[in-house]
Tab-separated table of C-alpha atoms in Angstrom:
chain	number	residue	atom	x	y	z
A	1	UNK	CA	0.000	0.000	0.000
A	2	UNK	CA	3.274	2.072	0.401
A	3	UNK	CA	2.826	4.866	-2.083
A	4	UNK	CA	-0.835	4.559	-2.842
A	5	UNK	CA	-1.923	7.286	-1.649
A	6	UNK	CA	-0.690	10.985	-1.001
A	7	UNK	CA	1.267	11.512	2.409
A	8	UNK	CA	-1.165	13.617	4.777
A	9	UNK	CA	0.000	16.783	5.662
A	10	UNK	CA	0.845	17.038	9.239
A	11	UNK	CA	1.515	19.772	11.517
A	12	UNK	CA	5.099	19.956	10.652
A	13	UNK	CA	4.654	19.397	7.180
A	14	UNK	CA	2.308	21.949	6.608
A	15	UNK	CA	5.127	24.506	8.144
A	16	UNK	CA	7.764	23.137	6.144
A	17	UNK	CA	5.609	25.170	2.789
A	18	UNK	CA	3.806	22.696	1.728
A	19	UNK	CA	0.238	23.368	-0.158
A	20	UNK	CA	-2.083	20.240	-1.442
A	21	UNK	CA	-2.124	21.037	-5.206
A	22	UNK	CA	-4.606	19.028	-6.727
A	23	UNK	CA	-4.259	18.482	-10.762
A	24	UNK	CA	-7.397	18.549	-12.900
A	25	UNK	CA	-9.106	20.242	-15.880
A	26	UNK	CA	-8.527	24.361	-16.679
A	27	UNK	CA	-11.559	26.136	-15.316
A	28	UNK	CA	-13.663	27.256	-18.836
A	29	UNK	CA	-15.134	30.354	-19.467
A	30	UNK	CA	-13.419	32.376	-17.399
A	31	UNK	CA	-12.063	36.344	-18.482
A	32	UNK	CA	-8.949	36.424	-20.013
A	33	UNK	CA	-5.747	38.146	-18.573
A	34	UNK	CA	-2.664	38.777	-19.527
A	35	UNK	CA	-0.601	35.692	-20.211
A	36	UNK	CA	2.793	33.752	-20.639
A	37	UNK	CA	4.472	30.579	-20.564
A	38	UNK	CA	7.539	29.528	-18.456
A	39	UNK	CA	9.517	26.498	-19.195
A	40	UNK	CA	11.588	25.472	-15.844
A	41	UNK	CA	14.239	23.635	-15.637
A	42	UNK	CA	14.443	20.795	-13.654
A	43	UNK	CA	11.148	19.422	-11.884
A	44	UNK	CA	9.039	22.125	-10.165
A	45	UNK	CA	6.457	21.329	-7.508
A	46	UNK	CA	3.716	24.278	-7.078
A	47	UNK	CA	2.599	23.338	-3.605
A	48	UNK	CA	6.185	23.235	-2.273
A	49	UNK	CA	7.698	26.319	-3.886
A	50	UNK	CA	4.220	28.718	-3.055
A	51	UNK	CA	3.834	27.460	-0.149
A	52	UNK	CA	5.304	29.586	2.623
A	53	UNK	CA	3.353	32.706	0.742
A	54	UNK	CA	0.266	31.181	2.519
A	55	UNK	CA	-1.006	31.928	5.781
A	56	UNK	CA	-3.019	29.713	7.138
A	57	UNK	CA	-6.112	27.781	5.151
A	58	UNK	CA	-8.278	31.064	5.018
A	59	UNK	CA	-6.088	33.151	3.962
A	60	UNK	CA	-7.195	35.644	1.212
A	61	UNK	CA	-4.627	36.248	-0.870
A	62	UNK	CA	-4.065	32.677	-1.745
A	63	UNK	CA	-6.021	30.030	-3.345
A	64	UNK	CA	-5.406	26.738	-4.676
A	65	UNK	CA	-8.274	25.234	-7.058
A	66	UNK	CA	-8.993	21.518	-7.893
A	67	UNK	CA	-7.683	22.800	-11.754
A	68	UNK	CA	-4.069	22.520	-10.840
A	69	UNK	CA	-4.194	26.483	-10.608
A	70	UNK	CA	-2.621	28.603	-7.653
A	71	UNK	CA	-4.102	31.810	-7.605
A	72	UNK	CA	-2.389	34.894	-5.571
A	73	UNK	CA	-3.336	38.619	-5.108
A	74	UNK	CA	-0.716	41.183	-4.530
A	75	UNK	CA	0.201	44.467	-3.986
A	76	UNK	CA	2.987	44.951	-6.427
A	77	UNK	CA	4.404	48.470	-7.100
A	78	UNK	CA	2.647	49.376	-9.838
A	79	UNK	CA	-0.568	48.268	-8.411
A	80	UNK	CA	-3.440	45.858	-6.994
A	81	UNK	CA	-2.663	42.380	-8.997
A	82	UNK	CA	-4.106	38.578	-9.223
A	83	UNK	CA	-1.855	35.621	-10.205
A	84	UNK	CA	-2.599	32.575	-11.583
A	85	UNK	CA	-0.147	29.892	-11.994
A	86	UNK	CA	-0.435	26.181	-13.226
A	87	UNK	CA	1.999	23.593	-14.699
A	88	UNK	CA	0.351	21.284	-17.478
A	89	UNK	CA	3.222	18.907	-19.114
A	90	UNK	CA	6.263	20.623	-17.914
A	91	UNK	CA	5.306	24.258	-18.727
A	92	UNK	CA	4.121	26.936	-16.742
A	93	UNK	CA	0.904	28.479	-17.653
A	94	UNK	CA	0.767	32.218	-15.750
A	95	UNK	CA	-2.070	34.984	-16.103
A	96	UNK	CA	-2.805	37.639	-14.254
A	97	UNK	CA	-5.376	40.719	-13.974
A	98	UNK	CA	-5.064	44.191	-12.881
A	99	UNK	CA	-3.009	47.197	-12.452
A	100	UNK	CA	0.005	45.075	-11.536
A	101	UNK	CA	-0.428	42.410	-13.802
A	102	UNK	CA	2.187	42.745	-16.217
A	103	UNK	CA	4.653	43.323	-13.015
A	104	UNK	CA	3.565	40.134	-11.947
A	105	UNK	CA	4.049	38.158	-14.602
A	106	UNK	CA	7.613	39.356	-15.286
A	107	UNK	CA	8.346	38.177	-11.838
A	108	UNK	CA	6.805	34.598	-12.329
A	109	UNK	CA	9.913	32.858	-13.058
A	110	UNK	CA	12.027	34.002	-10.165
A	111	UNK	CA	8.365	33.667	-7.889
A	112	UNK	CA	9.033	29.908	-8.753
A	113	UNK	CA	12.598	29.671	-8.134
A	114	UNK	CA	14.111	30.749	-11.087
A	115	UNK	CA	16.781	32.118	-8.840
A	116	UNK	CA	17.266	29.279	-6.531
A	117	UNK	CA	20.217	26.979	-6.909
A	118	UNK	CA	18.770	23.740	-5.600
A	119	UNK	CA	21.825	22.049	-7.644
A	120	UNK	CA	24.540	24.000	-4.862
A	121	UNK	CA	22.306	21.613	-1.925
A	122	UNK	CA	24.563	18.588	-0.618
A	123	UNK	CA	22.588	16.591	2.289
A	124	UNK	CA	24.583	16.079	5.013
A	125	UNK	CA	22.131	13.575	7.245
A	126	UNK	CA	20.324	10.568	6.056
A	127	UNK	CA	16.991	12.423	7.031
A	128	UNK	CA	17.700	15.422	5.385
A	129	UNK	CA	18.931	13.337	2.302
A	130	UNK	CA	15.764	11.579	2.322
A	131	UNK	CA	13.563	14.231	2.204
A	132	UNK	CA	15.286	15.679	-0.654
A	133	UNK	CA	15.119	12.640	-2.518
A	134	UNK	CA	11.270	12.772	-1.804
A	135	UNK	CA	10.714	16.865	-2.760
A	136	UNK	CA	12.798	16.799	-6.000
A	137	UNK	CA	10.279	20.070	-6.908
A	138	UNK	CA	11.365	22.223	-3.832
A	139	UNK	CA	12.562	25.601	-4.844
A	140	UNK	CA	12.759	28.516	-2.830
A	141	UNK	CA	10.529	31.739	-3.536
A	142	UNK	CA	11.779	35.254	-4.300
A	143	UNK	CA	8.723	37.226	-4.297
A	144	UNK	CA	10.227	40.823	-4.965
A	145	UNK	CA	8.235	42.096	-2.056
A	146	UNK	CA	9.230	42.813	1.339
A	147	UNK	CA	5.396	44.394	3.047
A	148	UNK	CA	3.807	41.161	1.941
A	149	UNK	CA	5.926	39.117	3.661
A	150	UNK	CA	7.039	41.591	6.811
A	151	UNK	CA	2.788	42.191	8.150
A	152	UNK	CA	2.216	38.722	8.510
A	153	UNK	CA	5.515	37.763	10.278
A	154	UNK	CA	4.884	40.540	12.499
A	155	UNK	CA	1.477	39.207	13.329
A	156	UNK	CA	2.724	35.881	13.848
A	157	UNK	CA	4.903	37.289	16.898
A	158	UNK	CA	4.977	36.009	20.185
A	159	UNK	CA	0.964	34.082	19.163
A	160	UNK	CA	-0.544	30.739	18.115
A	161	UNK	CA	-0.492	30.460	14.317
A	162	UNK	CA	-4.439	30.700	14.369
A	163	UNK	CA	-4.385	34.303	15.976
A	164	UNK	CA	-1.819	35.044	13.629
A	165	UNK	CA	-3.871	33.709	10.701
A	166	UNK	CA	-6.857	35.134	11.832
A	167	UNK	CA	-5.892	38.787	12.217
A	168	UNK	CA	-4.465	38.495	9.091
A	169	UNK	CA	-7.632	37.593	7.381
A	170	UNK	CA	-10.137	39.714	8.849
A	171	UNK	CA	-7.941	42.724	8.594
A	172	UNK	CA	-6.861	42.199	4.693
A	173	UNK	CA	-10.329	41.123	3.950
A	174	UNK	CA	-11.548	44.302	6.041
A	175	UNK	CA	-8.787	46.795	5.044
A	176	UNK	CA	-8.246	45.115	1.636
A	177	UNK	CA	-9.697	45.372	-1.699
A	178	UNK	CA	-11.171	43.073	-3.987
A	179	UNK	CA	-8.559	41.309	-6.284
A	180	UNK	CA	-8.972	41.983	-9.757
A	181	UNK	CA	-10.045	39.169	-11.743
A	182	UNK	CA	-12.506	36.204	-12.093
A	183	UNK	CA	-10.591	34.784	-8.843
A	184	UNK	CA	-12.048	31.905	-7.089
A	185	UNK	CA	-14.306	32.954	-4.302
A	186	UNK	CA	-13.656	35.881	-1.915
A	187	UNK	CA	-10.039	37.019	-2.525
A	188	UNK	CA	-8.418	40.072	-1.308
A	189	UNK	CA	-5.256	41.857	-1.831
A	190	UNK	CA	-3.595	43.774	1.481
A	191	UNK	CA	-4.196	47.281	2.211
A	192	UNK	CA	-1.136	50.109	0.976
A	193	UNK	CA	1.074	51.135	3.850
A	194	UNK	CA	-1.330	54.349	3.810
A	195	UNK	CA	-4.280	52.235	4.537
A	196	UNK	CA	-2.144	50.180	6.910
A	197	UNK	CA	-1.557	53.371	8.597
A	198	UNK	CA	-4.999	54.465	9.030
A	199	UNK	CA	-6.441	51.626	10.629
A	200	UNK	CA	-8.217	52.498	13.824
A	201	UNK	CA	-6.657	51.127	16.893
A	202	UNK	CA	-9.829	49.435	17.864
A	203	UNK	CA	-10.034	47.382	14.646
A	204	UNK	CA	-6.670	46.086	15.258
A	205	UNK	CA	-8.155	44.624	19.256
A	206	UNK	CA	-10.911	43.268	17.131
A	207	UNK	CA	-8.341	41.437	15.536
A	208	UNK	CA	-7.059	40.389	18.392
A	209	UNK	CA	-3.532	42.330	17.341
A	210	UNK	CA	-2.169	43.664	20.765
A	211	UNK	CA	-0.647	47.315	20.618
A	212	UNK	CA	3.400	46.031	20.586
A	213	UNK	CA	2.559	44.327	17.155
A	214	UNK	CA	0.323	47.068	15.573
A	215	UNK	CA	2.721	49.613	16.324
A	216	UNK	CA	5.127	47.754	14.383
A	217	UNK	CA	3.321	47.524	11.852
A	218	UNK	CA	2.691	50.972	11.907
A	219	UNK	CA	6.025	51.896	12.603
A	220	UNK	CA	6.979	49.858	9.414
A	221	UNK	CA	4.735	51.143	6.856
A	222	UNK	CA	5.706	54.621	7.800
A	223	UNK	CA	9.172	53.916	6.560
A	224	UNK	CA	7.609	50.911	3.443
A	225	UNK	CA	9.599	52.653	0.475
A	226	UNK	CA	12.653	52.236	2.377
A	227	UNK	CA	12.227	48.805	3.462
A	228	UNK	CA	10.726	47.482	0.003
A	229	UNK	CA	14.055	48.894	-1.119
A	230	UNK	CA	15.829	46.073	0.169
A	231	UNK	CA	14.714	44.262	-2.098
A	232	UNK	CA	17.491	45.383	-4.372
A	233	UNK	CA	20.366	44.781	-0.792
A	234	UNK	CA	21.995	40.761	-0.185
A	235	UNK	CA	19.432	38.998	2.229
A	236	UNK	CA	22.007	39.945	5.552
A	237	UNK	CA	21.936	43.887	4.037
A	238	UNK	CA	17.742	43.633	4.076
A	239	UNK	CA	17.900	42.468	7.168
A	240	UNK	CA	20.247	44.728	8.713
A	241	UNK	CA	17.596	47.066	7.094
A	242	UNK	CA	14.330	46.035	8.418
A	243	UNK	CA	15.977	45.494	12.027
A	244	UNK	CA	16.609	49.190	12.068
A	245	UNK	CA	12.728	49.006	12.906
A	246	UNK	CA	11.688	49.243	16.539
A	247	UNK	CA	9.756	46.040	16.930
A	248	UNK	CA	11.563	43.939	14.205
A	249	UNK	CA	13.984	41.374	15.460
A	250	UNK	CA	16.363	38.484	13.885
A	251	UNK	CA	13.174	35.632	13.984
A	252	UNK	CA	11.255	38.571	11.771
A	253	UNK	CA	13.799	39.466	9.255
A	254	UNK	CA	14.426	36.341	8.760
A	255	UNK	CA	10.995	34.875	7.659
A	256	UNK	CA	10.450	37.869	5.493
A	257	UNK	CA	13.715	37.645	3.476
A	258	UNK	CA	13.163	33.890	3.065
A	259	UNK	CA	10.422	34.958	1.022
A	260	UNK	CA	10.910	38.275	-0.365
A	261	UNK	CA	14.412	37.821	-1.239
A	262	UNK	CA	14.348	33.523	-1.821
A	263	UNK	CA	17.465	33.648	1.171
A	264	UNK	CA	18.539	30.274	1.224
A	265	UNK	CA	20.611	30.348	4.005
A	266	UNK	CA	18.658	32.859	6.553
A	267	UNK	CA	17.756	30.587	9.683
A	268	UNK	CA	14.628	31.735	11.811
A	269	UNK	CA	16.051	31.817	15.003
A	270	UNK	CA	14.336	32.919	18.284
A	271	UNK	CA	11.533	30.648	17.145
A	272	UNK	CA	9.723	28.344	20.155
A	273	UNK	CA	9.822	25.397	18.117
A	274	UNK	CA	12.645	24.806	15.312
A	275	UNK	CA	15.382	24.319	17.370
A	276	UNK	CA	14.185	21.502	19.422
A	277	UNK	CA	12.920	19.559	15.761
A	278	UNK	CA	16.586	20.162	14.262
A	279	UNK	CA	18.112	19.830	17.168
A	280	UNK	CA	15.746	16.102	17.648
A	281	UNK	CA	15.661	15.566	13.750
A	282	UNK	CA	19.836	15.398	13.438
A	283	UNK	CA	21.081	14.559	16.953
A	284	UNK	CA	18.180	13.398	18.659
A	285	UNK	CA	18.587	16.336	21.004
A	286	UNK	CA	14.617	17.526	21.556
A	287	UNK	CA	15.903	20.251	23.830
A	288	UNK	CA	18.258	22.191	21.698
A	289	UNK	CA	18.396	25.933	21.687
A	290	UNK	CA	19.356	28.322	18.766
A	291	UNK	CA	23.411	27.869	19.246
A	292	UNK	CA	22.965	23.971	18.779
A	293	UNK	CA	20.623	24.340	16.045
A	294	UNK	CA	23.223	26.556	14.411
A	295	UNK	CA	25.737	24.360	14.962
A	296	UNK	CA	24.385	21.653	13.533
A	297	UNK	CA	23.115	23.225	10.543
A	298	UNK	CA	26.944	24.524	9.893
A	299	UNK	CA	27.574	21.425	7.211
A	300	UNK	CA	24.606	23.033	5.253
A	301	UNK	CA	26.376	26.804	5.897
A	302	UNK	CA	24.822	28.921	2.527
A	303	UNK	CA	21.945	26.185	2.479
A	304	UNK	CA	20.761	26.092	6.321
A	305	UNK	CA	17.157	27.613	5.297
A	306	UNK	CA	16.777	24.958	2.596
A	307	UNK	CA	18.222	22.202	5.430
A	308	UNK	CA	15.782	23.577	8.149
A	309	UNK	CA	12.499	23.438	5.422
A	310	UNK	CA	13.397	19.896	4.427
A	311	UNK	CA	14.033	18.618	7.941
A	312	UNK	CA	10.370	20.612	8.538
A	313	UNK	CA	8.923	18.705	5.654
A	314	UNK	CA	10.155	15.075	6.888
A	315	UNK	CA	7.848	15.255	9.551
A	316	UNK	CA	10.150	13.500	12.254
A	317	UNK	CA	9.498	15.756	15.614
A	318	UNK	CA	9.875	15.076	18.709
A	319	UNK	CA	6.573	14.071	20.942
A	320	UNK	CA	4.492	16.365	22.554
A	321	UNK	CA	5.114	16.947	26.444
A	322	UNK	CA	3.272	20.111	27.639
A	323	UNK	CA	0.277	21.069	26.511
A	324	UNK	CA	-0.577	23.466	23.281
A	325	UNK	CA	-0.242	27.116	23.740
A	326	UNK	CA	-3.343	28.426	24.857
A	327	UNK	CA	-5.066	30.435	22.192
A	328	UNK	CA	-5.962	34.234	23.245
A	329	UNK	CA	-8.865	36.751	21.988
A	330	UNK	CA	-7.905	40.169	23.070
A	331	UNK	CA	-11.056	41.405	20.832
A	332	UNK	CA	-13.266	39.661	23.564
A	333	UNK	CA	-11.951	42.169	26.535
């Protein structure tokens, strides 16, 4: 039965970047967008390498649809814009709508790891080696866009990923506009840094967004040409950058460069969890901190992110002992 049907997606797995992709027939009779083809090189798995540019199951500005299609809606800078990407026989079909689309599709190949040098990867552990063997279609992301990735990291401090995904929906879907395009369903794409700026402080305790985090977030947008200029800096440079920041630490910077700029050696560190799954994953060592999960990605040093994601993706974590982090609702007080 090995192999007969798809793994389930667990907890860890799911974190690794990992989104169920279903193939299937194009949608029909849909409006026409802009389009253009892509030819990758090497295998290229949709779910793996979009991913991490979902948060959580509702979130807005990502779908995928039983066609094979991923659909997201950004804020580029030219504009509000919907993507659509699917792979039929080895090519990449891409289309997009709106202000932003043609900025969108120019960035399609390196969105899919154009940029990423998977080849430069040498798996130092049996598990790691494994799960490379398994994911021959990860690639990392380089979005172009720093705000995109920056909000949500900064509403996933110091919370459960469900208050993190859930201020992030209802305050894109609330703050938000409508994302150009025959899109599937109810999508969104995130407020401007202006609109960012003006949201009362009671809608962000709605959201259950305490005040350190909003003012971040405020504190960022204020300064979001700046930042999104980082694009252009090395991933250490943009994160020297975005540090300068009042509220925006190394476990921050890092999960935004991993996606804006496709860093494939920027380690989250700082995070609750990661370094006790390395740490158990490689040395069986469920109680490591950040220094021993740094020093036992130093074989992968210039590929630790790409180590961390695959050791993430394996799905080999240590059992639970303490209870799950009780969820909050500061909108409720």
């Amino acid at each position: 039965m090995a192999g007969r049907f798809p793994q389930r997606p667990t907890r860890t797995t799911v974190r690794g970047g990992h989104v169920a992709v279903p193939g299937g027939v194009p949608r029909q009779g849909v409006v026409a967008g802009r389009r253009r083809t892509w030819v990758p090189e090497g295998a290229l798995d949709l779910g793996l390498v979009l991913g991490p540019l979902r948060r959580g199951p509702g979130d807005p500005t990502f779908r995928a649809t039983p066609d094979g299609s991923v659909w997201r809606a950004s804020r580029t800078p030219v504009g509000a814009g919907t993507l659509r990407v699917a792979l039929r026989g080895g090519v990449v079909e891409a289309e997009a709508w709106g202000p932003g689309a043609e900025w969108l599709l120019d960035q399609v190949p390196a969105v899919l790891g154009a940029s990423d040098e998977p080849e430069a990867f040498a798996p130092r552990h049996r598990i790691v080696a494994m799960a490379w063997r398994r994911r021959p279609g990860l690639r990392l992301t380089r979005t172009g866009l720093v705000l995109e990735s920056l909000i949500p990291s900064v509403l996933e401090q110091k919370v459960t990923t469900d208050e993190a995904y859930r201020a992030w929906r209802l305050l894109v879907r609330q703050f938000g506009e409508p994302a150009p395009g025959p899109v599937p369903g109810r999508m969104s794409v995130m407020p401007g840094a202006r609109e960012w700026a003006l949201i009362p402080s009671w809608e962000w305790h709605r959201a259950g967004v305490d005040d350190k985090r909003a003012s971040t977030i405020l504190r960022a947008v204020r300064v979001a040409a700046r930042l999104e200029e980082a694009v252009g800096m090395s991933p250490v440079d943009a994160r020297a950058r975005l540090e300068v920041v009042p509220g925006i630490g190394p476990w921050t910077s890092a999960e935004t460069v991993q996606r804006s700029h496709g860093a494939a050696d920027e380690v989250t560190v700082g995070d609750l969890h990661l370094p006790g799954i390395v740490g158990f994953a490689l040395a069986g060592d469920r109680n490591a901190d950040d220094s021993v999960m740094l020093s036992l990605l130093e074989p992968y040093a210039g590929q630790r992110h790409r180590a961390a994601r695959l050791i993430l993706l394996s799905g080999r974590v240590p059992a639970r002992r303490v209870p799950r982090m009780p969820r909050g609702d500061i909108g409720r007080l």
